[in-house]
C-alpha positions as protocol buffer text, in pm:
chain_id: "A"
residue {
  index: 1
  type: UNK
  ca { x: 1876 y: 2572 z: -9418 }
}
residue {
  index: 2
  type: UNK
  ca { x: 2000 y: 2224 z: -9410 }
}
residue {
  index: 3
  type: UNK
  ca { x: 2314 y: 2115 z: -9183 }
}
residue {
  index: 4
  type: UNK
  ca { x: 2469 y: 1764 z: -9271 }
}
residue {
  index: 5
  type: UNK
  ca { x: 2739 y: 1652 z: -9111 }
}
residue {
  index: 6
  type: UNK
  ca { x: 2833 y: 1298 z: -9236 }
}
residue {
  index: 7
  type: UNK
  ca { x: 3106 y: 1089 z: -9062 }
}
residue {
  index: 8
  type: UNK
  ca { x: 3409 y: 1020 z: -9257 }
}
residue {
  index: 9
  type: UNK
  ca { x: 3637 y: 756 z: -9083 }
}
residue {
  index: 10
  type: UNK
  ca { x: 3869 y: 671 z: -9333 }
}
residue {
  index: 11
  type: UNK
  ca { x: 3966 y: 357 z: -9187 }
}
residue {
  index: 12
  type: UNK
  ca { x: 3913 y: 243 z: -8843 }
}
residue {
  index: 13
  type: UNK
  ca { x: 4092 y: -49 z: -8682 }
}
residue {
  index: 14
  type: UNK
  ca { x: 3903 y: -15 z: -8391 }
}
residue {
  index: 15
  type: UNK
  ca { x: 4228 y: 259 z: -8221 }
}
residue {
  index: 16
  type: UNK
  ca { x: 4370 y: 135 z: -7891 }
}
residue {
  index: 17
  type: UNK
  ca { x: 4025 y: -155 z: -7826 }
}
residue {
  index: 18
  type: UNK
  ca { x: 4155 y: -317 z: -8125 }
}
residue {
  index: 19
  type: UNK
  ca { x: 3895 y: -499 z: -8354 }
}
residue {
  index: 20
  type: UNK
  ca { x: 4078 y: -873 z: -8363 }
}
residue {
  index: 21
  type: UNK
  ca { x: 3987 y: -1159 z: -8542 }
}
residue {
  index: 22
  type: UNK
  ca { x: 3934 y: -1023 z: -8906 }
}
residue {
  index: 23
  type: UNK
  ca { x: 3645 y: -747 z: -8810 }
}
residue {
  index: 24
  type: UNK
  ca { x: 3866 y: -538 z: -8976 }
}
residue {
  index: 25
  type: UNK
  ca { x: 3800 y: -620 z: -9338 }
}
residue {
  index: 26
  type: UNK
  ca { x: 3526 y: -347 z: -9523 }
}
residue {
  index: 27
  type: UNK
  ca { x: 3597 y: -66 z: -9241 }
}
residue {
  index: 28
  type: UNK
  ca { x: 3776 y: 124 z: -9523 }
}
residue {
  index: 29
  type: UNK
  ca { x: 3418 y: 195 z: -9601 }
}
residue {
  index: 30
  type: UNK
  ca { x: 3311 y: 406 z: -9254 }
}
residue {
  index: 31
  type: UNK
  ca { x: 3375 y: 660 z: -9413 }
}
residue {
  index: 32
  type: UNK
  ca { x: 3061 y: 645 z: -9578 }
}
residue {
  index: 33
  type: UNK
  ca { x: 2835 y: 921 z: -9423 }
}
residue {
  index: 34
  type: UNK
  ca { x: 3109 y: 1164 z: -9575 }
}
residue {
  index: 35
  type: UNK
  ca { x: 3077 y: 1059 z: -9919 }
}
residue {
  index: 36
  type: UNK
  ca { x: 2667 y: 1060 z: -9894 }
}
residue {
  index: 37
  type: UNK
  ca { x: 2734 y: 1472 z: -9794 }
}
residue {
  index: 38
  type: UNK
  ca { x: 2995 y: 1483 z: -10086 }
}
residue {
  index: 39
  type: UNK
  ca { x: 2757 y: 1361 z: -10310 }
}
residue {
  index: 40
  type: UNK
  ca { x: 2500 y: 1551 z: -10196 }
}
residue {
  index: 41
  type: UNK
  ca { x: 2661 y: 1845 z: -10253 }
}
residue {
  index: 42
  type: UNK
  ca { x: 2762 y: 1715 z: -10639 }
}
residue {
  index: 43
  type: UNK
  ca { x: 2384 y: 1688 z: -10688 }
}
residue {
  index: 44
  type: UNK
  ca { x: 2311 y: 2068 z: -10569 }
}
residue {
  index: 45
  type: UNK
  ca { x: 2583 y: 2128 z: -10825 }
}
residue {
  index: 46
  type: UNK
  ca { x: 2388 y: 2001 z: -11113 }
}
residue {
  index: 47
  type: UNK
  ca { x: 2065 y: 2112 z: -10986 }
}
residue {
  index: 48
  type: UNK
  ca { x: 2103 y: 2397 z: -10854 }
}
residue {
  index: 49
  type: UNK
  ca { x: 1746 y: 2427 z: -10638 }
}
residue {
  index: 50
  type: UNK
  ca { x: 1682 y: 2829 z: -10573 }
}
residue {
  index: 51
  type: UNK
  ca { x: 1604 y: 2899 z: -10238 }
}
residue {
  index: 52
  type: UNK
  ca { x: 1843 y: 2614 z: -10042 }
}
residue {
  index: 53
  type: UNK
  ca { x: 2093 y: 2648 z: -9852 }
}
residue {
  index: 54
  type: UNK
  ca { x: 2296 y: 2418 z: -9746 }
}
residue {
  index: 55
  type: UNK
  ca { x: 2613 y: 2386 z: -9524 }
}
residue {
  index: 56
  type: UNK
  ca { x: 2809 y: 2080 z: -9484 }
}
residue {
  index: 57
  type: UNK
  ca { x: 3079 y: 1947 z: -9290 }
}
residue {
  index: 58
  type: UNK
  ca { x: 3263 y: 1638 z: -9314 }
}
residue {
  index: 59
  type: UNK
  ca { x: 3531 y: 1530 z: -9047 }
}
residue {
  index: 60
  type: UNK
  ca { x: 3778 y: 1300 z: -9170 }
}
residue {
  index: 61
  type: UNK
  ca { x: 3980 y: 1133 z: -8894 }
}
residue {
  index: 62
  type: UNK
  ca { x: 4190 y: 733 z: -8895 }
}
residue {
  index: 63
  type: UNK
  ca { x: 4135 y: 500 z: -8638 }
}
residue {
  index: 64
  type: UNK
  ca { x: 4442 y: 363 z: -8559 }
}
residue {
  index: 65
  type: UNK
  ca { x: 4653 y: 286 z: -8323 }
}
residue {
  index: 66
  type: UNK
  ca { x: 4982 y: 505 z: -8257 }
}
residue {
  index: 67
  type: UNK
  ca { x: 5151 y: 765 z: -7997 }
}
residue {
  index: 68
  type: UNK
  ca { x: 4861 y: 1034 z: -8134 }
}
residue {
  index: 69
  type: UNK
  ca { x: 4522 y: 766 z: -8086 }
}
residue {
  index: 70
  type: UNK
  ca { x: 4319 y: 853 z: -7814 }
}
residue {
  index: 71
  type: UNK
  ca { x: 4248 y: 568 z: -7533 }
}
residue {
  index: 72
  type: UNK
  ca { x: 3989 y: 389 z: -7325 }
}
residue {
  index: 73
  type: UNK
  ca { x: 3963 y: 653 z: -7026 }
}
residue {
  index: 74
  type: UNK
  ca { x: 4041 y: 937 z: -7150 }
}
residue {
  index: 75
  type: UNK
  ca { x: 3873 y: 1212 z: -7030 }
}
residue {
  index: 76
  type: UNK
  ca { x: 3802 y: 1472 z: -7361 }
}
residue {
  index: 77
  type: UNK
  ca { x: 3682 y: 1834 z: -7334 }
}
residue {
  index: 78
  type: UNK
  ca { x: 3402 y: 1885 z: -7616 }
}
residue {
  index: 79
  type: UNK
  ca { x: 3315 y: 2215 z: -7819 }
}
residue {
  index: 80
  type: UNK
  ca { x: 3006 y: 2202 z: -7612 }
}
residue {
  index: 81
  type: UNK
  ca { x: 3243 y: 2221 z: -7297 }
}
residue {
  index: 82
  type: UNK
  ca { x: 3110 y: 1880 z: -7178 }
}
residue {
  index: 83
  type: UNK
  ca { x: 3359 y: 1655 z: -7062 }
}
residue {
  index: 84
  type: UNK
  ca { x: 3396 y: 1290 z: -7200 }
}
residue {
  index: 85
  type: UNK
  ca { x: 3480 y: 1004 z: -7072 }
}
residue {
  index: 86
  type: UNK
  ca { x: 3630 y: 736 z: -7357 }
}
residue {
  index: 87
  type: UNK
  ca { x: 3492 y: 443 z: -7287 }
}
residue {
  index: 88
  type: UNK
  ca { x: 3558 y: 263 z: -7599 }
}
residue {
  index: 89
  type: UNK
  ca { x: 3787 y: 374 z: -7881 }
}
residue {
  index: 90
  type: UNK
  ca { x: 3604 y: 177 z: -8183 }
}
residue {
  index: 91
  type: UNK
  ca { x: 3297 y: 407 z: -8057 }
}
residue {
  index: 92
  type: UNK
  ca { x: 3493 y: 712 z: -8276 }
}
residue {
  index: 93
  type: UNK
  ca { x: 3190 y: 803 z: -8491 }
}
residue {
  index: 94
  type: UNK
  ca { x: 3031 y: 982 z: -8213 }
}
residue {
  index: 95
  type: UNK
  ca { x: 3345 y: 1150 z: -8107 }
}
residue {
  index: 96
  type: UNK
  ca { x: 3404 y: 1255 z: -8461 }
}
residue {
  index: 97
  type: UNK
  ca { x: 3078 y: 1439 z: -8494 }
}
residue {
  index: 98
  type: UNK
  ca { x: 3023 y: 1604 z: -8197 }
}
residue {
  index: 99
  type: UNK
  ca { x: 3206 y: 1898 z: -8218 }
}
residue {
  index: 100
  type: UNK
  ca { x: 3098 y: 1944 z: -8584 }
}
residue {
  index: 101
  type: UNK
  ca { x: 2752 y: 1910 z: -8516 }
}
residue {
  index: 102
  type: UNK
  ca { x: 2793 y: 2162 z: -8211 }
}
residue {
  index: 103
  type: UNK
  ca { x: 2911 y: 2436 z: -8421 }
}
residue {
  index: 104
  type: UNK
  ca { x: 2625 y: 2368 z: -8626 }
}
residue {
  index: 105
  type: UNK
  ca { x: 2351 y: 2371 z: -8366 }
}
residue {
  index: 106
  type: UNK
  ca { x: 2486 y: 2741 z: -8259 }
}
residue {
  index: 107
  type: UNK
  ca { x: 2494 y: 2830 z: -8680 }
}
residue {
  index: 108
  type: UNK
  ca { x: 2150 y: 2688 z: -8702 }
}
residue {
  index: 109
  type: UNK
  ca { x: 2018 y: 2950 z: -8383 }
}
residue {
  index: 110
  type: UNK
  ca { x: 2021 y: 3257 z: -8672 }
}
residue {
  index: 111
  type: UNK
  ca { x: 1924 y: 3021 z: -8989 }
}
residue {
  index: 112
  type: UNK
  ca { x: 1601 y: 3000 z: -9174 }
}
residue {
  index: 113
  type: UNK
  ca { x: 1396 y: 2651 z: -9070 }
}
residue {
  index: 114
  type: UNK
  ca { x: 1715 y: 2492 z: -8947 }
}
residue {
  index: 115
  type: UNK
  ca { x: 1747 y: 2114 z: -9013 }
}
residue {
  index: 116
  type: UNK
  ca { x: 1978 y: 1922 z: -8873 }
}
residue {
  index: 117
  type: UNK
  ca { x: 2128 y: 1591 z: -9018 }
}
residue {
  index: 118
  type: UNK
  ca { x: 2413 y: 1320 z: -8944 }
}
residue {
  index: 119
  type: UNK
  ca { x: 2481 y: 1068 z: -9178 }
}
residue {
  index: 120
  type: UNK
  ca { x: 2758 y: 766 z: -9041 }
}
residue {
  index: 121
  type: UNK
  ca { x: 2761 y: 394 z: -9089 }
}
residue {
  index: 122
  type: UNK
  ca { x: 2637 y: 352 z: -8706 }
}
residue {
  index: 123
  type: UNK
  ca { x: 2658 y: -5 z: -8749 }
}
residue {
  index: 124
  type: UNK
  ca { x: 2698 y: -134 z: -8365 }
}
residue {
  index: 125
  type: UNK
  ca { x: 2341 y: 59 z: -8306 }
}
residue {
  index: 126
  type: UNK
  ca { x: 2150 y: -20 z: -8592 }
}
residue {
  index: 127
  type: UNK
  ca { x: 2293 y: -452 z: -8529 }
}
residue {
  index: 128
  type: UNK
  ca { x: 2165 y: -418 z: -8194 }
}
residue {
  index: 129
  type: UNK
  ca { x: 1859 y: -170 z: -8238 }
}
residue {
  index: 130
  type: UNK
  ca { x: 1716 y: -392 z: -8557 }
}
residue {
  index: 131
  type: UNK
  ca { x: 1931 y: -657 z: -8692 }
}
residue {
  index: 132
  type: UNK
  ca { x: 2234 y: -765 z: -8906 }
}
residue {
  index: 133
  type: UNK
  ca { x: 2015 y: -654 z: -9242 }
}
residue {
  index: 134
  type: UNK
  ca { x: 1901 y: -300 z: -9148 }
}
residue {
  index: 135
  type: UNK
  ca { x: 1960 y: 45 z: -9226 }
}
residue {
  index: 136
  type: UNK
  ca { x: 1815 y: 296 z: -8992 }
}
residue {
  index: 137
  type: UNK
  ca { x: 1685 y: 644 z: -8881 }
}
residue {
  index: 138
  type: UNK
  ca { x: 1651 y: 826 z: -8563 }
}
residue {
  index: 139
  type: UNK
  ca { x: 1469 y: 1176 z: -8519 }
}
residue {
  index: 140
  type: UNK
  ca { x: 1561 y: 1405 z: -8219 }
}
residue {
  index: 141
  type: UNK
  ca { x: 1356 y: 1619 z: -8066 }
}
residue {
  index: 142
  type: UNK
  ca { x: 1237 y: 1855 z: -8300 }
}
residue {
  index: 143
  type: UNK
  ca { x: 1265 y: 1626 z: -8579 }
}
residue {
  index: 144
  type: UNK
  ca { x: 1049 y: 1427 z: -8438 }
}
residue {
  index: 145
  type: UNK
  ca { x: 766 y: 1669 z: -8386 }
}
residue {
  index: 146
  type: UNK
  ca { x: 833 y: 1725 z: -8776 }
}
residue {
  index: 147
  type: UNK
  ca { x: 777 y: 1389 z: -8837 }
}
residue {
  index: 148
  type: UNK
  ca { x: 1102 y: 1339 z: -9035 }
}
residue {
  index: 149
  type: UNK
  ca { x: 1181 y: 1012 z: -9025 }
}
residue {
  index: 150
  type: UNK
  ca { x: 868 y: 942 z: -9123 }
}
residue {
  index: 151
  type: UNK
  ca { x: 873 y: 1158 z: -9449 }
}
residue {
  index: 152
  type: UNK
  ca { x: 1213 y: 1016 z: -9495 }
}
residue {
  index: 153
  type: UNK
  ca { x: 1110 y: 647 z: -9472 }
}
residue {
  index: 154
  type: UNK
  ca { x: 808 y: 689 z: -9723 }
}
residue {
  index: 155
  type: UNK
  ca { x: 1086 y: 820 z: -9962 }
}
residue {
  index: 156
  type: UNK
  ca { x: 1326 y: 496 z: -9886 }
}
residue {
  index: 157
  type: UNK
  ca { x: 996 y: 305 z: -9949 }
}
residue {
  index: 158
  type: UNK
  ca { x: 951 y: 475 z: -10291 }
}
residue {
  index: 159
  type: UNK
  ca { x: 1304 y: 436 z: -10418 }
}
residue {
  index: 160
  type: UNK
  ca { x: 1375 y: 96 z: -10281 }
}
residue {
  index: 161
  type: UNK
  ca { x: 1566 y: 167 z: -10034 }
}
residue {
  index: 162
  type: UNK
  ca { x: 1380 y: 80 z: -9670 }
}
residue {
  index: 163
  type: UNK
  ca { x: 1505 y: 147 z: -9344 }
}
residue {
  index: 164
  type: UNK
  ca { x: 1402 y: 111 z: -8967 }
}
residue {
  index: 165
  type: UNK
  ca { x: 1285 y: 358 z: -8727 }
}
residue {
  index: 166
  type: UNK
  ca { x: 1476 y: 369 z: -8432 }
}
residue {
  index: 167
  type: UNK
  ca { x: 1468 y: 570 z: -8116 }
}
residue {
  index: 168
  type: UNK
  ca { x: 1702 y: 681 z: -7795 }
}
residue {
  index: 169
  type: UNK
  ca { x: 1557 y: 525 z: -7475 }
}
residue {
  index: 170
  type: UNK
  ca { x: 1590 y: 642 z: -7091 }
}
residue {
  index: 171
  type: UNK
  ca { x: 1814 y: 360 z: -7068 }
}
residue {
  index: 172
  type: UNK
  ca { x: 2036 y: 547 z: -7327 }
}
residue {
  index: 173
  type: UNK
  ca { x: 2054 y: 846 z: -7140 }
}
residue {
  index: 174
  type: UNK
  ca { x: 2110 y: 641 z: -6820 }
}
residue {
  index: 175
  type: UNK
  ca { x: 2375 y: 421 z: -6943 }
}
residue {
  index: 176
  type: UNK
  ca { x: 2573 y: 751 z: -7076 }
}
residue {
  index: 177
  type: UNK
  ca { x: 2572 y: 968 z: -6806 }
}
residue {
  index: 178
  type: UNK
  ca { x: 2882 y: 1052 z: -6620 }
}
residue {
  index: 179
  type: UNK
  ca { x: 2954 y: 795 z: -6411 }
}
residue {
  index: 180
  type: UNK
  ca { x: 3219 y: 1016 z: -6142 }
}
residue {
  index: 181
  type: UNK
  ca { x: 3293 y: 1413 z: -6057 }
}
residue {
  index: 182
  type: UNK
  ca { x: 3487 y: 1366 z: -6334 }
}
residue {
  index: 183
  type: UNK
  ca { x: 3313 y: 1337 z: -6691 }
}
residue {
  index: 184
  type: UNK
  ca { x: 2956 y: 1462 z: -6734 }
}
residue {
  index: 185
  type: UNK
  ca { x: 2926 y: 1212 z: -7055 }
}
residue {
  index: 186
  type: UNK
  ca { x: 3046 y: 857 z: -7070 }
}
residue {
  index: 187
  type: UNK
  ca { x: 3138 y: 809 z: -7485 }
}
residue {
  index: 188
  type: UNK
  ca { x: 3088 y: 417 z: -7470 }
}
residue {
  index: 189
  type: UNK
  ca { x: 3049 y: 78 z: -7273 }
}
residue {
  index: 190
  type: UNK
  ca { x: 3386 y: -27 z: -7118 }
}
């Protein structure tokens, strides 16, 4: 069973933290991830591959500011029950996800050789993981005793389409822990 969820911001100004000084142009397309699960799905339409299953979610959600956006230390109460500290509002993709690809992890306990995917336009981590010119791929855990990435990336290779490897570090896990009694995740540098 395959579980994409694929990030569909359909246009982010960056909330309450602003993006200023023309950054804005092009985010109409964050909601990319989405579309890739869209079109994924339009494919198993004309293919039809016996045996697959498939189960896709796409969470659709503007950026913007107004009396509804969410702001910079706010404290947010996951699916998972984990509480979140906003740290930065133009760090939405993550927030977006989460609870989607929660509800998958607990469909994914009583499906066939789960596999879990997300699919977003991470650009702030792939700039600062690899570069202005790079798309990337990270494996979690059990992904990456699958070797996933890897089987992904020799497919990139073949069709013209590289990417990077990229992975999460102990400074990642350091830098997002809950920083007070208050939040057991922080979402984002402040």
């Amino acid at each position: 069973t395959l579980f994409l969820v694929g990030k569909g911001i359909t246009y982010d100004t960056g909330g309450a933290d602003i993006k200023a000084g023309g950054i804005m142009a092009g985010m109409h397309r964050d909601k990319c991830g989405a579309a890739a699960v869209a079109g994924f799905f339009k494919i198993l339409e004309e293919l039809k591959p016996p045996g697959l299953r498939v189960v896709g979610g796409m969470p659709f959600v503007r950026n913007s500011v107004g009396e509804e956006c969410y702001v910079a230390d706010e404290i947010i109460t996951s699916r998972a029950g984990r509480r979140v500290r906003v740290g930065n509002t133009d760090a939405e993709g993550r927030m977006v996800m989460a609870d989607v690809l929660c509800k998958f992890k607990e469909m994914a306990a009583d499906a066939v050789n789960p596999q879990l995917f997300t699919i977003a336009t991470l650009t702030g981590h792939a700039i600062r993981a690899m570069g202005p010119n790079y798309s990337i791929i990270m494996d979690n855990g059990p992904a990456r005793q699958q070797k996933t990435c890897y089987g992904l990336q020799d497919a990139g290779d073949e069709y013209g389409d590289p990417f990077e490897i990229s992975t999460i570090r102990r400074d990642d896990y350091e830098f997002h822990s809950g920083k007070s009694e208050y939040e057991d995740v922080l979402q984002a540098n402040n």
